[in-house]
Coordinates of C-alpha atoms in Angstrom, one line a residue:
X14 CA 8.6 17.9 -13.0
X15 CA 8.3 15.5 -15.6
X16 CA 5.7 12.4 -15.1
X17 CA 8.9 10.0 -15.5
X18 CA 10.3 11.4 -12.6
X19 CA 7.4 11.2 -10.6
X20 CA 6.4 7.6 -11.4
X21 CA 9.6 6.6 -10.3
X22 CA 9.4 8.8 -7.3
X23 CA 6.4 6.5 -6.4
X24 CA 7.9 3.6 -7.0
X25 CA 11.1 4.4 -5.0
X26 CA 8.9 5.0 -2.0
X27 CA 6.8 2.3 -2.6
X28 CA 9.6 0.0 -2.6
X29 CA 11.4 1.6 0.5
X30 CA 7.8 1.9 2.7
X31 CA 7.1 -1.7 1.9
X32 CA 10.1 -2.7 2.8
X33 CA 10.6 -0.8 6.2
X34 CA 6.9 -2.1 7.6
X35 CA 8.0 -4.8 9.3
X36 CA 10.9 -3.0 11.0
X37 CA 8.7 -0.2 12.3
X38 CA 5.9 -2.1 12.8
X39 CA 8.0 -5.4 14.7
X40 CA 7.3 -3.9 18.7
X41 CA 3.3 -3.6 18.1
X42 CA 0.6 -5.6 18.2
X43 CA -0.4 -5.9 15.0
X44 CA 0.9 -8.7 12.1
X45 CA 2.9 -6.8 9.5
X46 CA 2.8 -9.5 6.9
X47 CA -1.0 -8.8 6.9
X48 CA -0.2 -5.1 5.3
X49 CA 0.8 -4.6 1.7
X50 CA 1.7 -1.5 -0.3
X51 CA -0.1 -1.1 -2.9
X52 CA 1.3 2.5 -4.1
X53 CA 2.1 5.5 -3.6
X54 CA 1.1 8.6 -4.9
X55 CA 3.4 11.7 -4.4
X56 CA 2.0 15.2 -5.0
X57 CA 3.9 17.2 -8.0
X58 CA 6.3 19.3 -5.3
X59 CA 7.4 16.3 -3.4
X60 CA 5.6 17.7 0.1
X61 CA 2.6 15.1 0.5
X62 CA 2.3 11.6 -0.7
X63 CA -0.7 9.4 0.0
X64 CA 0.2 5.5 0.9
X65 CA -2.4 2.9 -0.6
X66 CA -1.8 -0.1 1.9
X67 CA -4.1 -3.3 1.2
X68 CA -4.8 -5.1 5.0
X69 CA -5.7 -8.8 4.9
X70 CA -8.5 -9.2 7.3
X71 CA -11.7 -7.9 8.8
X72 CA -13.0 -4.2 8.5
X73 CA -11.9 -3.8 12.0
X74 CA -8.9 -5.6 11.7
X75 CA -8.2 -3.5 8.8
X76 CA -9.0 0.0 10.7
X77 CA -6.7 -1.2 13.8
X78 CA -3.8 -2.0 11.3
X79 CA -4.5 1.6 10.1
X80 CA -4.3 3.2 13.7
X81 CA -1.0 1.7 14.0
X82 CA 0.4 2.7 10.7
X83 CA -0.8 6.2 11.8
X84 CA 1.1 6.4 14.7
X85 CA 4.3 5.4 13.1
X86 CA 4.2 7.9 10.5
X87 CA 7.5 9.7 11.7
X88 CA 9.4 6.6 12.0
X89 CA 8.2 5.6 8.0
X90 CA 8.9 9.3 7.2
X91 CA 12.5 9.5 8.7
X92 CA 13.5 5.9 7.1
X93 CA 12.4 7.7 3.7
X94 CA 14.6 10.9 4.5
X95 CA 17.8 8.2 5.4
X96 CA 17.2 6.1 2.1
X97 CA 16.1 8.5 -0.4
X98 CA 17.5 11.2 -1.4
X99 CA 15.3 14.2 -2.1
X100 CA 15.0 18.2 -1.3
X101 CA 12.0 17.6 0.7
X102 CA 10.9 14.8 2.7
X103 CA 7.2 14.0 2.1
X104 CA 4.6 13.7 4.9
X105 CA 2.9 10.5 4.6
X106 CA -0.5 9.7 5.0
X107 CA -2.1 6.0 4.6
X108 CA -5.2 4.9 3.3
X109 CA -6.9 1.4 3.1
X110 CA -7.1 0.5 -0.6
X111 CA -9.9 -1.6 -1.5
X112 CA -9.1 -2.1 -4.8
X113 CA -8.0 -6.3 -4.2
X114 CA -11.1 -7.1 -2.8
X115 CA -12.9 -5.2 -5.6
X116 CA -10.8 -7.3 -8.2
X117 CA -12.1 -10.7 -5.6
X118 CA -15.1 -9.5 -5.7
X119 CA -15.3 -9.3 -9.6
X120 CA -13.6 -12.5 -9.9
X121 CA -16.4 -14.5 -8.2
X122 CA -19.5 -12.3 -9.8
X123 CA -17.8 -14.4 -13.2
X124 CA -17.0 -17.4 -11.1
X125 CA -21.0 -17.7 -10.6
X126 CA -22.3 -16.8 -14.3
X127 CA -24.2 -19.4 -16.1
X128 CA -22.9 -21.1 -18.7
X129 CA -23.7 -19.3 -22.3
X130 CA -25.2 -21.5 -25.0
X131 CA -23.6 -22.5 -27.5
X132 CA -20.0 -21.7 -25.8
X133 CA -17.6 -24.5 -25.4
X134 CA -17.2 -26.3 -21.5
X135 CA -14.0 -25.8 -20.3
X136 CA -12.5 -29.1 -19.2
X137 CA -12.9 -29.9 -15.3
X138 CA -10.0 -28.7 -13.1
X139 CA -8.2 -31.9 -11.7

């Protein structure tokens, strides 16, 4: 399979996951606008695909969100059988991805460097 047809594979199912989490996820206790997909990543023969979610919140906040997601994986893997069109239906499994707070986390490490010498001063933010 060519890699064009798998990046838009992932982006297909990235688009139709992201949009179906707050339809599967509206009866449960959990906030669906706190979970965003982040990608997908669909194995060469279309069986498996792994489903990078980001979850706004605490680590425990973040694992409950998980659970949930989990538990729903047949109702997220049947709206991808209805909308897209493929031989095979791929199982689904989520993951946290930490790769946001990573890029937070880098942002403020340069947020808090001194000053180099000799550099020009930005103008204060107003």
């Amino acid at each position: 399979m060519a890699v064009d047809r798998l990046e838009r594979v992932n982006s297909l199912l990235k688009r139709v996951i992201g949009e179906s989490v707050y339809r599967v996820l509206q009866g449960d206790d959990v906030n669906a606008v706190l979970v965003t997909v982040t990608g997908v990543n669909c194995a060469k023969n279309l069986r498996n695909a792994t489903v990078h979610v980001s979850v706004f919140g605490e680590p425990a906040e973040q694992n409950r969100v998980l659970s949930h997601l989990v538990a729903r994986t047949h109702d997220f893997e049947r709206i991808v059988n209805r909308e897209v069109r493929l031989k095979f239906t791929p199982q689904l499994r989520f993951v946290i991805d930490h790769s946001l707070e990573k890029g937070d986390h880098v942002l403020q490490l340069l947020d808090n460097l001194p000053p180099v010498a000799g550099a020009p001063v930005p103008p204060p933010a107003e």
